[in-house]
CSV table of C-alpha atoms in Angstrom, one decimal:
chain,number,residue,atom,x,y,z
E,21,GLU,CA,-18.0,-1.2,-13.8
E,22,TYR,CA,-16.6,-2.4,-17.1
E,23,PRO,CA,-15.0,-0.8,-19.1
E,24,TYR,CA,-13.8,1.4,-16.3
E,25,ARG,CA,-13.0,-1.6,-14.2
E,26,PRO,CA,-11.2,-4.8,-15.5
E,27,PRO,CA,-13.5,-7.6,-16.7
E,28,LEU,CA,-13.8,-10.9,-15.0
E,29,VAL,CA,-11.8,-13.6,-16.9
E,30,PHE,CA,-12.0,-17.3,-16.5
E,31,ALA,CA,-9.8,-20.1,-17.8
E,32,PHE,CA,-11.2,-23.6,-18.2
E,33,PRO,CA,-9.5,-26.7,-19.6
E,34,ALA,CA,-10.9,-28.0,-22.9
E,35,ALA,CA,-10.8,-31.7,-22.0
E,36,PRO,CA,-13.1,-32.9,-19.2
E,37,SER,CA,-10.3,-34.9,-17.7
E,38,ALA,CA,-7.9,-31.9,-17.5
E,39,ALA,CA,-7.3,-30.1,-14.3
E,40,LEU,CA,-5.8,-26.8,-13.3
E,41,VAL,CA,-2.6,-26.4,-11.4
E,42,PRO,CA,-3.0,-25.7,-7.7
E,43,ASP,CA,-1.5,-22.4,-6.4
E,44,HIS,CA,-1.1,-21.0,-9.9
E,45,PRO,CA,0.0,-17.4,-9.8
E,46,PHE,CA,-2.7,-16.2,-12.2
E,47,VAL,CA,-5.5,-18.8,-12.3
E,48,ASP,CA,-7.6,-20.1,-9.4
E,49,HIS,CA,-7.6,-23.9,-9.7
E,50,ARG,CA,-11.0,-24.1,-7.9
E,51,THR,CA,-13.1,-21.6,-9.9
E,52,GLY,CA,-10.8,-21.0,-13.0
E,53,ARG,CA,-11.0,-17.2,-12.4
E,54,VAL,CA,-7.9,-15.2,-13.5
E,55,HIS,CA,-6.5,-13.2,-10.6
E,56,ARG,CA,-5.9,-9.5,-10.6
E,57,THR,CA,-2.2,-10.3,-10.3
E,58,LEU,CA,-2.1,-10.5,-14.0
E,59,PRO,CA,-0.1,-7.4,-15.0
E,60,TYR,CA,-2.6,-6.3,-17.7
E,61,LEU,CA,-5.6,-6.6,-15.3
E,62,GLU,CA,-3.6,-4.9,-12.5
E,63,GLY,CA,-2.8,-1.9,-14.8
E,64,TRP,CA,-6.2,-1.7,-16.4
E,65,SER,CA,-7.2,1.8,-17.5
E,66,VAL,CA,-9.5,3.3,-20.1
E,67,PRO,CA,-9.0,3.9,-23.0
E,68,ARG,CA,-5.5,2.4,-23.1
E,69,SER,CA,-6.7,-1.1,-22.1
E,70,SER,CA,-8.9,-3.4,-24.3
E,71,LEU,CA,-10.1,-6.9,-24.5
E,72,ALA,CA,-7.8,-7.7,-27.4
E,73,GLY,CA,-4.8,-6.6,-25.3
E,74,LEU,CA,-6.1,-8.6,-22.4
E,75,VAL,CA,-6.2,-11.7,-24.5
E,76,ARG,CA,-2.7,-11.2,-25.8
E,77,SER,CA,-1.4,-10.6,-22.3
E,78,LEU,CA,-3.2,-13.7,-21.0
E,79,VAL,CA,-1.9,-15.9,-23.7
E,80,ALA,CA,1.7,-14.8,-23.1
E,81,ALA,CA,1.3,-15.2,-19.3
E,82,LEU,CA,-0.3,-18.7,-19.6
E,83,ARG,CA,2.3,-19.8,-22.1
E,84,MET,CA,5.0,-18.8,-19.7
E,85,CYS,CA,3.3,-20.6,-16.8
E,86,HIS,CA,0.9,-23.2,-18.1
E,87,PRO,CA,-2.2,-23.6,-15.9
E,88,LEU,CA,-2.9,-27.3,-16.8
E,89,THR,CA,-1.2,-30.2,-15.1
E,90,THR,CA,1.0,-32.6,-17.1
E,91,ALA,CA,-1.2,-35.6,-16.3
E,92,SER,CA,-4.3,-33.9,-17.7
E,93,PHE,CA,-3.2,-34.3,-21.3
E,94,GLY,CA,-4.5,-37.9,-21.2
E,95,PHE,CA,-3.0,-41.3,-20.8
E,96,ALA,CA,-3.9,-42.3,-24.3
E,97,ALA,CA,-2.0,-39.5,-25.9
E,98,GLY,CA,0.9,-40.1,-23.6
E,99,ASP,CA,1.0,-43.8,-24.4
E,100,ALA,CA,0.9,-42.9,-28.1
E,101,ARG,CA,3.8,-40.5,-27.8
E,102,THR,CA,5.7,-43.1,-25.7
E,103,THR,CA,5.1,-45.7,-28.3
E,104,ARG,CA,6.2,-43.5,-31.1
E,105,ALA,CA,9.2,-42.3,-29.2
E,106,GLY,CA,10.1,-45.7,-27.9
E,107,ALA,CA,10.6,-44.5,-24.3
E,108,THR,CA,10.4,-46.8,-21.4
E,109,PRO,CA,7.9,-46.2,-18.6
E,110,VAL,CA,10.7,-45.1,-16.3
E,111,GLU,CA,11.7,-42.4,-18.7
E,112,GLU,CA,8.2,-41.3,-19.1
E,113,GLU,CA,7.7,-41.1,-15.4
E,114,ARG,CA,10.9,-39.1,-15.1
E,115,ARG,CA,9.7,-36.7,-17.8
E,116,ARG,CA,6.4,-36.4,-16.1
E,117,MET,CA,8.0,-35.6,-12.7
E,118,HIS,CA,10.3,-33.1,-14.4
E,119,ALA,CA,7.3,-31.3,-15.9
E,120,VAL,CA,5.5,-31.3,-12.6
E,121,LEU,CA,8.5,-29.8,-10.8
E,122,VAL,CA,8.9,-27.2,-13.5
E,123,ASP,CA,5.2,-26.2,-13.2
E,124,GLU,CA,5.6,-26.0,-9.4
E,125,LEU,CA,8.7,-23.9,-9.7
E,126,ALA,CA,7.0,-21.6,-12.2
E,127,ALA,CA,4.0,-21.3,-9.9
E,128,ARG,CA,6.2,-20.4,-6.9
E,129,LEU,CA,8.1,-17.9,-9.0
E,130,GLY,CA,4.9,-16.3,-10.1
E,131,ARG,CA,3.7,-16.0,-6.5
E,132,ASP,CA,7.0,-14.5,-5.4
E,133,ALA,CA,6.9,-12.0,-8.3
E,134,ALA,CA,3.4,-11.0,-7.4
E,135,ALA,CA,4.3,-10.6,-3.7
E,136,PHE,CA,7.4,-8.6,-4.6
E,137,ARG,CA,5.4,-6.4,-6.9
E,138,GLY,CA,2.9,-5.7,-4.1
E,139,GLY,CA,5.7,-4.9,-1.7
E,140,VAL,CA,7.3,-2.5,-4.1
E,141,ASP,CA,4.0,-0.7,-4.7
E,142,GLU,CA,3.5,-0.3,-0.9
E,143,ASP,CA,7.1,1.0,-0.6
E,144,ILE,CA,6.5,3.5,-3.4
E,145,HIS,CA,3.3,4.7,-1.8
E,146,ALA,CA,4.9,5.0,1.6
E,147,MET,CA,7.9,7.0,0.2
E,148,SER,CA,5.5,9.2,-1.8
E,149,SER,CA,3.6,10.0,1.4
E,150,MET,CA,6.9,10.7,3.3
E,151,GLN,CA,8.1,12.9,0.5
E,152,ALA,CA,4.8,14.9,0.6
E,153,GLY,CA,5.2,15.4,4.4
E,154,LEU,CA,8.8,16.5,4.0
E,155,ARG,CA,7.8,18.9,1.3
E,156,THR,CA,5.2,20.4,3.6
E,157,ARG,CA,7.7,20.8,6.4
E,158,GLY,CA,10.2,22.4,4.1
E,159,ASP,CA,7.6,24.9,3.0
E,160,ALA,CA,6.7,25.7,6.6
E,161,MET,CA,10.4,26.2,7.5
E,162,GLY,CA,10.9,28.4,4.5
E,163,ARG,CA,8.0,30.6,5.6
E,164,ALA,CA,9.3,30.8,9.2
E,165,VAL,CA,12.7,31.8,7.9
E,166,ARG,CA,11.2,34.6,5.8
E,167,ASP,CA,9.1,35.8,8.7
E,168,LEU,CA,12.3,36.0,10.9
E,169,GLU,CA,14.1,37.9,8.2
E,170,GLU,CA,11.3,40.4,7.9
E,171,GLU,CA,11.2,40.8,11.7
E,172,ARG,CA,15.0,41.3,11.8
E,173,THR,CA,14.7,44.0,9.2
E,174,ARG,CA,11.9,45.7,11.1
E,175,LEU,CA,13.9,45.7,14.3
E,176,GLU,CA,17.0,47.2,12.5
E,177,ARG,CA,14.8,50.0,11.2
E,178,ALA,CA,13.4,50.6,14.6
E,179,VAL,CA,16.8,50.8,16.2
E,180,THR,CA,18.0,53.1,13.5
E,181,ALA,CA,15.0,55.4,14.0
E,182,SER,CA,15.6,55.4,17.8
E,183,LEU,CA,19.3,56.4,17.3
E,184,ALA,CA,18.2,59.2,15.0
E,185,HIS,CA,15.7,60.5,17.5
E,186,ARG,CA,18.3,60.2,20.3
E,187,GLY,CA,20.8,62.3,18.3
E,188,LYS,CA,18.2,65.0,17.8
E,189,LEU,CA,17.3,65.0,21.5
E,190,LEU,CA,21.0,65.3,22.5
E,191,ALA,CA,21.5,68.2,20.0
E,192,TRP,CA,18.4,69.9,21.4
E,193,LEU,CA,19.6,69.5,25.0
E,194,HIS,CA,23.1,70.9,24.1
E,195,LYS,CA,21.4,73.8,22.4
E,196,THR,CA,18.9,74.7,25.0
E,197,SER,CA,20.9,74.0,28.2
E,198,PRO,CA,22.9,77.0,29.4
E,199,ALA,CA,26.6,76.6,30.1
E,200,PRO,CA,27.4,76.5,33.8
E,201,ASP,CA,29.3,79.5,35.2
E,202,PRO,CA,32.4,78.2,37.2
E,203,GLY,CA,32.5,81.3,39.2
E,204,VAL,CA,28.9,81.0,40.3
E,205,ALA,CA,29.2,77.3,40.9
E,206,LEU,CA,32.3,77.7,43.1
E,207,ALA,CA,31.3,80.9,44.9
E,208,PRO,CA,29.1,79.3,47.6
E,209,HIS,CA,32.0,77.0,48.5
E,210,ALA,CA,34.7,79.7,48.6
E,211,ALA,CA,34.0,80.2,52.3
E,212,ALA,CA,34.0,76.5,53.1
E,213,GLY,CA,36.5,75.1,55.4
E,214,ARG,CA,39.9,74.0,54.2
E,215,GLY,CA,39.1,70.4,55.0
E,216,ASP,CA,35.9,70.1,52.8
E,217,ALA,CA,36.9,72.3,49.8
E,218,PRO,CA,39.4,69.8,48.3
E,219,ARG,CA,36.9,66.9,48.6
E,220,TRP,CA,34.1,69.0,47.1
E,221,LEU,CA,36.3,70.1,44.2
E,222,GLU,CA,37.3,66.5,43.6
E,223,SER,CA,33.7,65.2,43.6
E,224,LYS,CA,32.6,68.0,41.4
E,225,ALA,CA,35.4,67.4,38.9
E,226,ALA,CA,34.5,63.7,38.8
E,227,GLU,CA,30.9,64.5,38.2
E,228,LEU,CA,31.7,66.9,35.3
E,229,ALA,CA,34.1,64.3,33.9
E,230,ALA,CA,31.4,61.7,33.9
E,231,ASP,CA,29.2,64.1,31.9
E,232,ASP,CA,31.9,64.6,29.3
E,233,ALA,CA,32.5,60.8,29.1
E,234,ILE,CA,28.7,60.2,28.5
E,235,ASP,CA,28.7,62.8,25.8
E,236,THR,CA,31.7,61.2,24.2
E,237,LEU,CA,30.1,57.8,24.2
E,238,GLY,CA,27.0,59.3,22.6
E,239,ARG,CA,29.0,60.7,19.7
E,240,ALA,CA,30.8,57.4,19.3
E,241,LEU,CA,27.4,55.6,19.1
E,242,GLU,CA,26.2,58.1,16.5
E,243,ASN,CA,29.3,57.6,14.4
E,244,GLY,CA,29.0,53.8,14.6
E,245,GLU,CA,32.2,53.3,16.6
E,246,LEU,CA,30.3,51.7,19.5
E,247,SER,CA,27.5,49.2,19.6
E,248,PHE,CA,24.3,50.0,21.4
E,249,GLN,CA,24.8,47.3,24.0
E,250,GLU,CA,28.3,48.5,24.9
E,251,TYR,CA,27.0,52.1,25.0
E,252,ILE,CA,24.3,51.1,27.5
E,253,LYS,CA,26.7,49.2,29.6
E,254,ARG,CA,29.2,52.0,29.9
E,255,VAL,CA,26.6,54.7,30.5
E,256,LYS,CA,25.2,52.7,33.4
E,257,ILE,CA,28.6,52.5,35.0
E,258,LEU,CA,29.3,56.2,34.5
E,259,ALA,CA,25.9,57.2,35.8
E,260,ARG,CA,26.4,55.2,38.9
E,261,GLU,CA,29.8,56.8,39.6
E,262,GLN,CA,28.4,60.2,38.8
E,263,PHE,CA,25.6,59.7,41.3
E,264,PHE,CA,28.1,58.9,44.1
E,265,HIS,CA,30.3,61.9,43.2
E,266,CYS,CA,27.2,64.2,43.2
E,267,TYR,CA,26.2,62.8,46.6
E,268,ALA,CA,29.7,63.3,48.0
E,269,ALA,CA,29.8,66.9,46.6
E,270,SER,CA,26.4,67.7,48.3
E,271,LYS,CA,27.7,66.4,51.6
E,272,SER,CA,30.8,68.5,51.4
E,273,THR,CA,28.8,71.8,51.2
């Protein structure tokens, strides 16, 4: 309630014969109540607003758009002014119609201004709500991007750790695996027939060459000269070929 809400303001004509203008932008012609469309009432806030400021704003608004009709000033006064000015009844009627039209135009302009102000306020509210929604979405997208960056960093660290462990395993295998003796490996096949010996030697050589190629690819991966995807692709091809050569060598014995 008052003073936290704007007070109720009424405007009544002083003369009993006076009447209020219908469709006035600020005053209801039936009750005389001043509408909330008055800028001072619309922007009422404590402690900035006061009754003195309301009166000044009301006087300025009603002076710009008078709430009384021209005919309500009284025929006697009008006749006296006409007599003093020496104007004819036609001129007086013309002036009266001009005043009525001006009042009607002012009333319409006031209504249009009030409607435009209401539309602007609604647009501002809608744009503010949209801006808040966009800001929320932007924050969510920022968090998602940061999470993806952290996940990428974790994956890179995991791949680096896996490569380091693989290098250690390869070094351990080379260190613990005994070197094959060519004489022992070829001895069982020395007595083989002349038709199977060349094929066995060819298959065995291809198998050992595949081993060397896989080792070379492993060193290239450790040195960063080869990507992990390319390494896996080539190792699969070499392992498949090595399997077939090993199978062919076993059939040649």
